[in-house]
Amino acid sequence: MTPFEPGPDTAAWWQRLRAGELTVQHCCDCAAVQPYPRSGCAVCMSESLELRPASGKATVYSFTVVWRAPSADFAPDVPYVLALCELEEGPRLLTRLVGMPRAAVKVGMPVRLVRCEPVSNEVALPLFGA
Amino acid sequence: MSGAVIVGVGDTPVGRLAGQSAMMLQAAAARAALRDAGLLPADVDGVLAGTVRTEPRLMPSLALAEYLGIRPRFCTTDVMGGASSCQMVALAAMAVETGAAEMVLCVHGENRASGMSRDDAVAALAKIGHPELETPFGPTIPAYYALIAQRHMHERGTTRADLAAVAVTMREHAARHPGAYLRSPLTVEEVLASKPIAEPLHLFDCCPIADGAGAVVVTTAARAAQLGQSGVRLLGWGEAHGHEHMVAAQSLTESAAVQSGRRAYERAGLGPDDVDAAMLYDCFTIVVLLELEDLGLVARGDSGAFAARGGMRLGSDLPVNTHGGLLSHGQPGSAGGIFHLIEAVRQLRGTADGRQLDAARVILVHGNAGTMASHVTMLLGKADA
């Protein structure tokens, strides 16, 4: 997994993950949950938005076992399980499923945040598992 | 109903075409389309082109116009990935209907196979994901489509053999097209046994990166008549755009193609039952199944069985991609969609040679971009359709 420089609209979200906490961005005016952190609410356009702790509970919306890596950076990880996980709060995250056999992964199964993997001083990637 | 008609198509062969730049390929296709229409560069007043990854240019459509010797009054580059080919024709139709231009050349193609290493092409494509929320986890384009395939299997019972049947049918069709990239016979067993790329997708579920280009000339019915031809009519089109990044997709098994299709049918005053053949964007086998369902051509959940019983083959219920599609005719970057349009025109003109359909009057063409993100549906018809 590769590091990157977070943008100004997502830096706080990544900082919380670096401290081990998964959050979801809520609108303070209309309460809409944003699919991912942004500068204004995608429903009412309010610029009053807040990161609130997420439960860390999710279900596997879909998954794939990657055998052909996108670049040399990822080649040592092959094969790895990429999953689109739907958080209890609604948003979906692309993530890796770790600590479980590939054959045990099923669409619809419950998973949870198992660790936040640091890739830089600013960023830790949320990883899920059984 | 739209007043726009297609009066010229042209293409290069698709495959590994060493020694040709993207510009040369685009220009060769453009000249072929203009010759087909009986035009010279000076007759063209609109130029649209897709993007090119192998040759960085500030304004690709204008660079192409300059190279061809055209000084257009309408010119822009369409950056909608695989949907660009159809979208360019839609933009051209809007231009000729409003008088912004009268004779519009749409070109899409590049030397993606010869101009880039395979690793570079894979790495460049992988970067289309969200740079923070997706790319750091290691997705590839096949991985995004594998997520779609896995969900489709879960919801609709689709099998890997159903997907393989799509690849086999495409290969059978490509064998009848002299310009197609992959023409040797392929079996379901070979698809199933090919190496895994991103499960459940294996190598032959994925379209091959290739070199090649295609072009389409769009004008008004009146100008077509002056050229001594009736042209192929654009009966209607529709667009719908759902998301850019997969994390923001509403559904992986019901795409915005539902809306683009509905809009196209409404505009043409037609329905799915009127469609005699379909040219469906097929970067991966699963995409064909999803499009068949989303466009109302096959009932939800039936697409896998439809493919497995050969429903898409020439001479069957609904012939799909009679040129072999991206999966076998080939995919030059994001440009493969132009060949779906060209094939529809050739079928409606009756010039598809060894793969000519018997009585096709209405053909649906669909373009998809990103991760089932952006959709353009077009209905083309014979002059009297």
Short mmCIF file of C-alpha atoms in Angstrom, two decimals:
data_model
loop_
_atom_site.label_atom_id
_atom_site.label_comp_id
_atom_site.label_asym_id
_atom_site.label_seq_id
_atom_site.Cartn_x
_atom_site.Cartn_y
_atom_site.Cartn_z
CA MET A 1 0.00 0.00 0.00
CA THR A 2 1.33 3.39 -0.94
CA PRO A 3 1.63 6.74 0.86
CA PHE A 4 0.26 10.02 -0.50
CA GLU A 5 -0.12 13.63 0.52
CA PRO A 6 -3.69 14.17 1.81
CA GLY A 7 -5.66 17.07 0.36
CA PRO A 8 -6.86 19.95 2.54
CA ASP A 9 -10.43 18.57 2.52
CA THR A 10 -9.45 15.09 3.70
CA ALA A 11 -6.38 15.71 5.89
CA ALA A 12 -8.33 15.72 9.16
CA TRP A 13 -10.04 12.43 8.28
CA TRP A 14 -6.68 10.80 7.59
CA GLN A 15 -5.21 12.29 10.79
CA ARG A 16 -7.95 10.67 12.84
CA LEU A 17 -7.20 7.35 11.13
CA ARG A 18 -3.50 7.84 11.87
CA ALA A 19 -4.56 8.07 15.50
CA GLY A 20 -6.53 4.84 15.09
CA GLU A 21 -10.04 6.23 14.71
CA LEU A 22 -12.39 5.82 11.73
CA THR A 23 -14.83 8.70 11.29
CA VAL A 24 -17.61 9.64 8.90
CA GLN A 25 -18.40 13.20 7.85
CA HIS A 26 -21.87 14.44 8.78
CA CYS A 27 -23.62 17.66 7.80
CA CYS A 28 -24.37 19.77 10.88
CA ASP A 29 -27.41 21.34 9.19
CA CYS A 30 -29.27 18.57 7.32
CA ALA A 31 -27.55 15.57 8.98
CA ALA A 32 -26.66 14.00 5.62
CA VAL A 33 -23.74 11.58 5.76
CA GLN A 34 -21.18 12.42 3.06
CA PRO A 35 -19.89 9.51 0.95
CA TYR A 36 -16.37 10.82 1.68
CA PRO A 37 -15.05 14.03 3.30
CA ARG A 38 -15.57 17.20 1.30
CA SER A 39 -15.83 20.97 1.73
CA GLY A 40 -19.61 21.29 1.42
CA CYS A 41 -22.65 19.08 1.98
CA ALA A 42 -23.65 17.22 -1.21
CA VAL A 43 -27.34 17.62 -0.27
CA CYS A 44 -27.90 21.09 1.27
CA MET A 45 -24.52 22.73 0.43
CA SER A 46 -23.90 23.66 4.05
CA GLU A 47 -20.24 24.21 4.79
CA SER A 48 -20.74 23.20 8.39
CA LEU A 49 -19.54 19.59 8.44
CA GLU A 50 -18.20 17.43 11.21
CA LEU A 51 -16.25 14.19 11.52
CA ARG A 52 -17.99 11.83 13.92
CA PRO A 53 -16.67 8.45 15.08
CA ALA A 54 -17.87 5.48 13.04
CA SER A 55 -18.68 2.13 14.66
CA GLY A 56 -16.11 0.33 12.52
CA LYS A 57 -18.79 -2.23 11.62
CA ALA A 58 -19.37 -2.93 7.94
CA THR A 59 -20.58 -5.53 5.46
CA VAL A 60 -18.75 -6.74 2.36
CA TYR A 61 -20.60 -5.18 -0.59
CA SER A 62 -18.22 -6.89 -3.01
CA PHE A 63 -14.65 -8.16 -3.20
CA THR A 64 -11.96 -9.35 -5.58
CA VAL A 65 -8.71 -11.26 -5.29
CA VAL A 66 -6.04 -9.27 -7.15
CA TRP A 67 -3.36 -11.37 -8.91
CA ARG A 68 -2.06 -8.76 -11.36
CA ALA A 69 -0.70 -5.81 -9.36
CA PRO A 70 -1.12 -2.25 -10.65
CA SER A 71 2.61 -1.53 -10.24
CA ALA A 72 5.83 -2.86 -8.74
CA ASP A 73 4.89 -1.23 -5.40
CA PHE A 74 2.04 -3.70 -4.97
CA ALA A 75 3.60 -6.78 -6.56
CA PRO A 76 4.91 -8.25 -3.25
CA ASP A 77 1.34 -8.22 -1.83
CA VAL A 78 -0.18 -10.43 -4.55
CA PRO A 79 -2.63 -12.11 -4.15
CA TYR A 80 -4.56 -9.70 -1.98
CA VAL A 81 -8.25 -9.21 -1.25
CA LEU A 82 -9.68 -5.83 -2.18
CA ALA A 83 -13.16 -5.20 -0.89
CA LEU A 84 -15.80 -2.54 -1.14
CA CYS A 85 -17.12 -2.43 2.41
CA GLU A 86 -20.35 -0.68 3.33
CA LEU A 87 -20.05 1.02 6.70
CA GLU A 88 -22.91 0.82 9.16
CA GLU A 89 -23.24 4.60 8.71
CA GLY A 90 -23.77 4.22 4.93
CA PRO A 91 -20.62 5.19 3.01
CA ARG A 92 -18.62 2.52 1.19
CA LEU A 93 -14.85 2.28 1.54
CA LEU A 94 -12.46 0.52 -0.78
CA THR A 95 -10.16 -1.41 1.53
CA ARG A 96 -8.21 -4.62 1.99
CA LEU A 97 -9.51 -7.59 3.93
CA VAL A 98 -6.76 -8.95 6.16
CA GLY A 99 -6.26 -11.75 8.67
CA MET A 100 -8.76 -14.11 7.08
CA PRO A 101 -8.44 -16.83 4.43
CA ARG A 102 -9.41 -15.74 0.91
CA ALA A 103 -11.84 -18.62 0.58
CA ALA A 104 -13.76 -17.43 3.65
CA VAL A 105 -14.69 -14.07 2.10
CA LYS A 106 -18.33 -13.78 1.02
CA VAL A 107 -20.45 -10.93 -0.28
CA GLY A 108 -22.72 -9.70 2.50
CA MET A 109 -20.60 -10.98 5.38
CA PRO A 110 -20.07 -8.73 8.38
CA VAL A 111 -16.56 -7.32 8.85
CA ARG A 112 -15.03 -4.72 11.11
CA LEU A 113 -12.15 -2.31 11.17
CA VAL A 114 -9.23 -4.39 12.42
CA ARG A 115 -6.35 -1.96 12.11
CA CYS A 116 -5.15 1.33 10.75
CA GLU A 117 -1.97 0.69 8.79
CA PRO A 118 0.39 3.70 8.88
CA VAL A 119 1.88 4.52 5.47
CA SER A 120 3.26 7.98 6.39
CA ASN A 121 3.24 10.44 9.30
CA GLU A 122 -0.07 11.82 8.07
CA VAL A 123 -1.87 8.74 6.77
CA ALA A 124 -2.98 5.34 8.04
CA LEU A 125 -5.12 3.12 5.80
CA PRO A 126 -8.18 1.50 7.40
CA LEU A 127 -8.11 -2.29 6.94
CA PHE A 128 -11.00 -4.63 7.60
CA GLY A 129 -11.36 -8.27 8.60
CA ALA A 130 -13.61 -10.75 10.29
CA MET B 1 -35.91 12.09 -33.38
CA SER B 2 -32.64 13.75 -34.25
CA GLY B 3 -31.92 15.42 -37.59
CA ALA B 4 -28.32 14.27 -37.66
CA VAL B 5 -27.02 11.59 -39.99
CA ILE B 6 -23.72 9.73 -40.34
CA VAL B 7 -22.27 10.02 -43.85
CA GLY B 8 -18.80 8.60 -43.42
CA VAL B 9 -16.92 6.02 -41.38
CA GLY B 10 -13.30 4.93 -41.51
CA ASP B 11 -10.93 2.86 -39.45
CA THR B 12 -7.49 1.31 -39.30
CA PRO B 13 -6.96 -2.33 -38.47
CA VAL B 14 -6.67 -2.93 -34.72
CA GLY B 15 -3.76 -4.78 -33.14
CA ARG B 16 -0.05 -4.21 -32.76
CA LEU B 17 0.73 -1.62 -35.43
CA ALA B 18 4.38 -0.79 -34.86
CA GLY B 19 5.84 2.33 -36.43
CA GLN B 20 2.66 4.40 -36.28
CA SER B 21 2.13 7.36 -33.97
CA ALA B 22 -1.26 8.08 -32.43
CA MET B 23 -1.56 11.06 -34.78
CA MET B 24 -0.86 8.91 -37.82
CA LEU B 25 -3.49 6.37 -36.76
CA GLN B 26 -6.10 9.06 -36.08
CA ALA B 27 -5.34 10.81 -39.36
CA ALA B 28 -5.52 7.56 -41.35
CA ALA B 29 -8.96 6.81 -39.89
CA ALA B 30 -10.08 10.40 -40.49
CA ARG B 31 -8.99 10.35 -44.14
CA ALA B 32 -10.76 7.03 -44.65
CA ALA B 33 -13.98 8.45 -43.20
CA LEU B 34 -13.75 11.60 -45.31
CA ARG B 35 -13.10 9.56 -48.48
CA ASP B 36 -16.05 7.37 -47.56
CA ALA B 37 -18.26 10.46 -47.39
CA GLY B 38 -16.77 12.02 -50.53
CA LEU B 39 -15.25 14.96 -48.65
CA LEU B 40 -11.97 16.85 -48.48
CA PRO B 41 -10.51 18.54 -45.37
CA ALA B 42 -11.83 21.93 -46.51
CA ASP B 43 -15.41 20.59 -46.37
CA VAL B 44 -15.16 19.91 -42.62
CA ASP B 45 -16.04 22.64 -40.13
CA GLY B 46 -16.17 20.67 -36.89
CA VAL B 47 -13.54 18.41 -35.33
CA LEU B 48 -13.93 16.35 -32.16
CA ALA B 49 -11.32 13.97 -30.81
CA GLY B 50 -10.73 11.77 -27.79
CA THR B 51 -7.75 11.95 -25.49
CA VAL B 52 -4.42 10.24 -26.10
CA ARG B 53 -2.09 8.96 -23.37
CA THR B 54 0.89 8.09 -25.53
CA GLU B 55 1.40 11.60 -26.96
CA PRO B 56 0.84 14.51 -24.60
CA ARG B 57 -0.89 17.40 -26.35
CA LEU B 58 -2.46 20.56 -25.03
CA MET B 59 -5.48 20.41 -27.36
CA PRO B 60 -5.66 17.00 -29.04
CA SER B 61 -8.64 17.79 -31.31
CA LEU B 62 -7.02 20.98 -32.58
CA ALA B 63 -3.67 19.28 -33.15
CA LEU B 64 -5.50 16.68 -35.24
CA ALA B 65 -7.41 19.35 -37.19
CA GLU B 66 -4.15 21.15 -37.94
CA TYR B 67 -2.48 17.90 -39.07
CA LEU B 68 -5.39 17.08 -41.39
CA GLY B 69 -5.53 20.61 -42.81
CA ILE B 70 -8.84 21.63 -41.24
CA ARG B 71 -9.57 25.05 -39.69
CA PRO B 72 -12.80 24.30 -37.84
CA ARG B 73 -15.38 26.62 -36.33
CA PHE B 74 -16.32 23.95 -33.77
CA CYS B 75 -13.56 21.96 -32.06
CA THR B 76 -13.13 20.30 -28.68
CA THR B 77 -11.57 17.28 -27.02
CA ASP B 78 -13.92 14.85 -25.32
CA VAL B 79 -12.59 13.50 -22.02
CA MET B 80 -15.22 10.91 -21.15
CA GLY B 81 -13.04 7.83 -21.51
CA GLY B 82 -14.78 4.94 -23.18
CA ALA B 83 -18.01 6.91 -23.52
CA SER B 84 -16.25 9.58 -25.58
CA SER B 85 -16.85 7.94 -28.95
CA CYS B 86 -20.62 7.99 -28.51
CA GLN B 87 -20.52 11.34 -26.77
CA MET B 88 -18.60 12.92 -29.65
CA VAL B 89 -21.31 11.80 -32.06
CA ALA B 90 -23.95 13.23 -29.69
CA LEU B 91 -22.07 16.55 -29.51
CA ALA B 92 -21.70 16.54 -33.29
CA ALA B 93 -25.45 15.98 -33.63
CA MET B 94 -26.14 18.93 -31.32
CA ALA B 95 -23.73 21.04 -33.34
CA VAL B 96 -25.30 20.29 -36.72
CA GLU B 97 -28.81 20.68 -35.33
CA THR B 98 -28.04 24.10 -33.87
CA GLY B 99 -25.95 25.28 -36.81
CA ALA B 100 -22.76 25.54 -34.77
CA ALA B 101 -21.21 23.38 -37.48
CA GLU B 102 -22.40 21.51 -40.53
CA MET B 103 -19.89 18.74 -41.15
CA VAL B 104 -18.32 17.29 -38.02
CA LEU B 105 -15.48 14.79 -37.94
CA CYS B 106 -15.26 12.63 -34.77
CA VAL B 107 -12.02 10.72 -34.25
CA HIS B 108 -10.87 8.35 -31.52
CA GLY B 109 -7.75 6.20 -31.42
CA GLU B 110 -4.17 5.80 -30.32
CA ASN B 111 -1.11 3.53 -30.26
CA ARG B 112 -1.73 2.34 -26.69
CA ALA B 113 -0.08 -1.06 -27.26
CA SER B 114 3.05 0.03 -29.14
CA GLY B 115 3.46 3.48 -27.60
CA MET B 116 3.51 2.33 -23.97
CA SER B 117 4.87 -0.72 -22.18
CA ARG B 118 2.24 -3.04 -20.74
CA ASP B 119 3.35 -2.19 -17.20
CA ASP B 120 3.11 1.53 -17.93
CA ALA B 121 -0.35 1.11 -19.44
CA VAL B 122 -1.57 -0.89 -16.42
CA ALA B 123 -0.07 1.64 -14.00
CA ALA B 124 -1.54 4.62 -15.88
CA LEU B 125 -4.99 3.06 -15.94
CA ALA B 126 -4.83 2.13 -12.24
CA LYS B 127 -4.49 5.83 -11.46
CA ILE B 128 -8.02 6.58 -12.64
CA GLY B 129 -9.18 5.64 -9.13
CA HIS B 130 -9.60 8.16 -6.33
CA PRO B 131 -6.01 9.15 -5.46
CA GLU B 132 -6.61 8.92 -1.70
CA LEU B 133 -9.57 6.63 -1.18
CA GLU B 134 -8.93 3.97 -3.82
CA THR B 135 -5.50 3.98 -5.47
CA PRO B 136 -3.42 3.48 -2.26
CA PHE B 137 -5.06 0.08 -1.68
CA GLY B 138 -3.85 -1.32 -5.01
CA PRO B 139 -6.85 -1.56 -7.35
CA THR B 140 -6.51 -2.06 -11.11
CA ILE B 141 -9.15 -1.48 -13.77
CA PRO B 142 -9.84 -5.23 -13.91
CA ALA B 143 -10.18 -5.18 -10.09
CA TYR B 144 -12.90 -2.53 -10.22
CA TYR B 145 -14.80 -4.57 -12.80
CA ALA B 146 -14.18 -7.71 -10.76
CA LEU B 147 -16.00 -6.03 -7.87
CA ILE B 148 -18.93 -5.47 -10.23
CA ALA B 149 -18.78 -9.08 -11.46
CA GLN B 150 -18.64 -10.51 -7.94
CA ARG B 151 -21.68 -8.49 -6.86
CA HIS B 152 -23.57 -9.49 -10.02
CA MET B 153 -22.82 -13.14 -9.29
CA HIS B 154 -24.07 -12.70 -5.74
CA GLU B 155 -27.32 -10.94 -6.68
CA ARG B 156 -28.20 -12.67 -9.95
CA GLY B 157 -26.49 -16.05 -9.85
CA THR B 158 -24.22 -15.27 -12.80
CA THR B 159 -21.40 -17.77 -13.25
CA ARG B 160 -17.87 -17.60 -14.62
CA ALA B 161 -19.03 -19.81 -17.49
CA ASP B 162 -21.70 -17.20 -18.35
CA LEU B 163 -18.98 -14.56 -18.51
CA ALA B 164 -16.77 -16.85 -20.58
CA ALA B 165 -19.59 -17.27 -23.11
CA VAL B 166 -19.45 -13.53 -23.76
CA ALA B 167 -15.74 -13.75 -24.60
CA VAL B 168 -16.33 -16.76 -26.87
CA THR B 169 -19.10 -15.05 -28.83
CA MET B 170 -16.95 -11.95 -29.30
CA ARG B 171 -14.13 -14.11 -30.64
CA GLU B 172 -16.46 -15.86 -33.10
CA HIS B 173 -17.55 -12.49 -34.44
CA ALA B 174 -14.01 -11.10 -34.65
CA ALA B 175 -13.02 -14.10 -36.78
CA ARG B 176 -15.31 -12.64 -39.46
CA HIS B 177 -13.75 -9.16 -39.33
CA PRO B 178 -10.53 -8.72 -41.34
CA GLY B 179 -9.35 -5.81 -39.18
CA ALA B 180 -9.89 -7.43 -35.78
CA TYR B 181 -6.99 -8.07 -33.40
CA LEU B 182 -7.78 -11.52 -31.93
CA ARG B 183 -9.33 -13.93 -34.43
CA SER B 184 -8.19 -17.41 -33.42
CA PRO B 185 -10.92 -19.66 -31.95
CA LEU B 186 -11.54 -19.52 -28.20
CA THR B 187 -13.46 -21.96 -26.02
CA VAL B 188 -15.28 -21.52 -22.71
CA GLU B 189 -12.76 -23.93 -21.17
CA GLU B 190 -9.85 -21.76 -22.33
CA VAL B 191 -11.42 -18.66 -20.83
CA LEU B 192 -12.02 -20.45 -17.52
CA ALA B 193 -8.46 -21.79 -17.49
CA SER B 194 -6.77 -18.50 -18.39
CA LYS B 195 -4.74 -16.88 -15.65
CA PRO B 196 -6.56 -14.96 -12.94
CA ILE B 197 -6.18 -11.17 -13.16
CA ALA B 198 -8.63 -10.00 -10.48
CA GLU B 199 -10.99 -12.79 -9.50
CA PRO B 200 -13.58 -13.60 -10.68
CA LEU B 201 -12.13 -12.07 -13.88
CA HIS B 202 -9.44 -13.97 -15.75
CA LEU B 203 -7.29 -12.92 -18.70
CA PHE B 204 -9.85 -13.60 -21.44
CA ASP B 205 -12.56 -11.73 -19.52
CA CYS B 206 -10.47 -8.59 -20.21
CA CYS B 207 -10.14 -6.73 -23.51
CA PRO B 208 -6.66 -6.60 -25.07
CA ILE B 209 -4.84 -3.26 -25.22
CA ALA B 210 -4.18 -2.48 -28.88
CA ASP B 211 -3.30 0.18 -31.45
CA GLY B 212 -5.87 1.57 -33.84
CA ALA B 213 -8.25 4.40 -34.65
CA GLY B 214 -11.69 5.07 -36.06
CA ALA B 215 -13.60 8.08 -37.36
CA VAL B 216 -17.22 9.06 -38.02
CA VAL B 217 -18.56 12.02 -40.01
CA VAL B 218 -21.83 13.61 -38.84
CA THR B 219 -23.92 16.10 -40.77
CA THR B 220 -27.50 17.15 -41.53
CA ALA B 221 -29.91 15.19 -43.71
CA ALA B 222 -29.85 18.05 -46.22
CA ARG B 223 -26.05 17.98 -46.59
CA ALA B 224 -26.15 14.20 -46.83
CA ALA B 225 -28.55 14.50 -49.75
CA GLN B 226 -26.12 16.90 -51.47
CA LEU B 227 -23.46 14.22 -51.07
CA GLY B 228 -25.78 11.84 -52.89
CA GLN B 229 -26.49 9.59 -49.95
CA SER B 230 -29.21 9.19 -47.36
CA GLY B 231 -26.79 8.37 -44.57
CA VAL B 232 -27.45 6.43 -41.41
CA ARG B 233 -29.79 8.29 -39.10
CA LEU B 234 -29.20 9.07 -35.47
CA LEU B 235 -32.68 8.21 -34.23
CA GLY B 236 -31.99 9.27 -30.66
CA TRP B 237 -29.49 9.27 -27.88
CA GLY B 238 -29.33 9.70 -24.15
CA GLU B 239 -26.68 10.24 -21.54
CA ALA B 240 -26.48 9.57 -17.81
CA HIS B 241 -23.56 9.98 -15.46
CA GLY B 242 -23.64 8.37 -12.04
CA HIS B 243 -20.30 8.82 -10.31
CA GLU B 244 -16.64 9.23 -11.08
CA HIS B 245 -15.25 6.96 -8.35
CA MET B 246 -16.54 3.53 -7.47
CA VAL B 247 -16.71 4.36 -3.75
CA ALA B 248 -19.46 6.84 -4.66
CA ALA B 249 -21.43 4.49 -6.94
CA GLN B 250 -25.04 3.98 -5.87
CA SER B 251 -25.08 0.41 -7.11
CA LEU B 252 -22.66 -1.93 -8.85
CA THR B 253 -25.43 -3.93 -10.51
CA GLU B 254 -27.72 -1.19 -11.78
CA SER B 255 -25.80 1.54 -13.58
CA ALA B 256 -26.77 4.91 -15.03
CA ALA B 257 -27.15 3.06 -18.35
CA VAL B 258 -30.75 2.55 -17.20
CA GLN B 259 -31.33 6.29 -17.59
CA SER B 260 -29.18 6.82 -20.70
CA GLY B 261 -31.07 4.00 -22.40
CA ARG B 262 -34.47 5.31 -21.37
CA ARG B 263 -33.59 8.77 -22.67
CA ALA B 264 -32.40 7.34 -26.00
CA TYR B 265 -35.54 5.23 -26.45
CA GLU B 266 -37.81 8.18 -25.60
CA ARG B 267 -36.07 10.52 -27.98
CA ALA B 268 -36.27 7.96 -30.79
CA GLY B 269 -39.84 6.93 -29.96
CA LEU B 270 -38.64 3.34 -29.75
CA GLY B 271 -38.25 0.64 -27.13
CA PRO B 272 -35.94 -2.29 -26.46
CA ASP B 273 -38.13 -4.57 -28.60
CA ASP B 274 -37.34 -2.44 -31.66
CA VAL B 275 -33.62 -3.10 -31.39
CA ASP B 276 -32.37 -5.58 -34.02
CA ALA B 277 -28.74 -5.70 -32.85
CA ALA B 278 -26.62 -4.04 -30.19
CA MET B 279 -23.05 -2.80 -30.10
CA LEU B 280 -22.26 -2.75 -26.40
CA TYR B 281 -19.12 -1.40 -24.78
CA ASP B 282 -17.33 -4.52 -23.56
CA CYS B 283 -14.07 -3.70 -21.81
CA PHE B 284 -14.78 -6.77 -19.64
CA THR B 285 -17.19 -9.65 -20.12
CA ILE B 286 -19.33 -8.62 -17.14
CA VAL B 287 -20.05 -5.22 -18.71
CA VAL B 288 -22.00 -6.78 -21.56
CA LEU B 289 -24.27 -8.63 -19.13
CA LEU B 290 -24.92 -5.51 -17.08
CA GLU B 291 -25.64 -3.42 -20.17
CA LEU B 292 -28.05 -6.01 -21.60
CA GLU B 293 -30.02 -5.77 -18.35
CA ASP B 294 -29.73 -2.02 -17.77
CA LEU B 295 -30.77 -1.20 -21.33
CA GLY B 296 -33.83 -3.43 -21.07
CA LEU B 297 -32.62 -5.79 -23.80
CA VAL B 298 -32.73 -8.81 -21.47
CA ALA B 299 -34.69 -9.21 -18.22
CA ARG B 300 -32.77 -8.57 -14.98
CA GLY B 301 -30.97 -11.68 -13.91
CA ASP B 302 -31.33 -13.40 -17.30
CA SER B 303 -28.24 -11.97 -19.01
CA GLY B 304 -25.89 -14.76 -17.95
CA ALA B 305 -28.15 -17.50 -19.26
CA PHE B 306 -28.79 -15.44 -22.41
CA ALA B 307 -25.06 -15.26 -23.14
CA ALA B 308 -24.51 -18.92 -22.26
CA ARG B 309 -27.13 -20.12 -24.75
CA GLY B 310 -25.59 -18.03 -27.52
CA GLY B 311 -28.27 -15.35 -27.63
CA MET B 312 -25.74 -12.72 -28.72
CA ARG B 313 -24.36 -14.66 -31.70
CA LEU B 314 -24.84 -13.67 -35.31
CA GLY B 315 -28.16 -15.09 -36.43
CA SER B 316 -29.47 -15.45 -32.89
CA ASP B 317 -32.04 -13.41 -30.89
CA LEU B 318 -30.00 -10.25 -30.44
CA PRO B 319 -26.63 -10.17 -32.21
CA VAL B 320 -24.14 -8.20 -30.08
CA ASN B 321 -20.87 -6.69 -31.28
CA THR B 322 -20.78 -8.33 -34.68
CA HIS B 323 -17.24 -6.96 -35.19
CA GLY B 324 -15.94 -8.75 -32.08
CA GLY B 325 -16.12 -5.89 -29.60
CA LEU B 326 -13.32 -4.61 -27.42
CA LEU B 327 -12.80 -8.16 -26.18
CA SER B 328 -11.58 -9.46 -29.55
CA HIS B 329 -11.64 -6.67 -32.14
CA GLY B 330 -9.46 -4.82 -29.62
CA GLN B 331 -9.22 -1.76 -27.41
CA PRO B 332 -6.87 1.09 -28.40
CA GLY B 333 -6.86 2.96 -25.11
CA SER B 334 -10.35 4.25 -24.51
CA ALA B 335 -11.04 4.44 -28.23
CA GLY B 336 -12.64 1.05 -28.79
CA GLY B 337 -16.13 2.51 -28.67
CA ILE B 338 -15.67 4.17 -32.06
CA PHE B 339 -15.60 0.71 -33.66
CA HIS B 340 -19.00 -0.13 -32.18
CA LEU B 341 -20.38 2.93 -33.98
CA ILE B 342 -18.59 2.11 -37.23
CA GLU B 343 -19.87 -1.49 -37.15
CA ALA B 344 -23.45 -0.29 -36.59
CA VAL B 345 -23.17 2.00 -39.63
CA ARG B 346 -21.74 -0.77 -41.80
CA GLN B 347 -24.48 -3.17 -40.73
CA LEU B 348 -27.21 -0.62 -41.50
CA ARG B 349 -25.64 0.16 -44.88
CA GLY B 350 -25.41 -3.54 -45.69
CA THR B 351 -21.62 -3.45 -46.11
CA ALA B 352 -20.58 -5.73 -43.24
CA ASP B 353 -19.49 -8.46 -45.67
CA GLY B 354 -19.04 -11.87 -44.04
CA ARG B 355 -20.89 -10.84 -40.89
CA GLN B 356 -23.80 -8.95 -42.44
CA LEU B 357 -27.06 -9.14 -40.50
CA ASP B 358 -30.15 -10.08 -42.46
CA ALA B 359 -32.61 -7.34 -41.70
CA ALA B 360 -31.22 -4.90 -39.16
CA ARG B 361 -33.11 -1.59 -39.22
CA VAL B 362 -32.37 -0.27 -35.72
CA ILE B 363 -29.08 -0.82 -33.92
CA LEU B 364 -28.32 0.30 -30.37
CA VAL B 365 -24.79 1.49 -29.58
CA HIS B 366 -23.67 2.00 -26.00
CA GLY B 367 -20.57 3.60 -24.55
CA ASN B 368 -19.40 3.24 -20.95
CA ALA B 369 -16.62 5.11 -19.18
CA GLY B 370 -14.71 4.74 -15.94
CA THR B 371 -16.12 2.06 -13.67
CA MET B 372 -19.64 1.82 -15.17
CA ALA B 373 -19.69 5.52 -14.32
CA SER B 374 -20.60 7.43 -17.45
CA HIS B 375 -23.00 6.24 -20.13
CA VAL B 376 -24.11 7.28 -23.61
CA THR B 377 -26.70 5.26 -25.52
CA MET B 378 -27.43 5.84 -29.22
CA LEU B 379 -30.01 4.39 -31.57
CA LEU B 380 -28.96 4.34 -35.22
CA GLY B 381 -31.31 3.48 -38.05
CA LYS B 382 -31.56 3.01 -41.78
CA ALA B 383 -32.61 6.12 -43.65
CA ASP B 384 -36.22 4.90 -43.70
CA ALA B 385 -36.27 3.52 -40.13
#
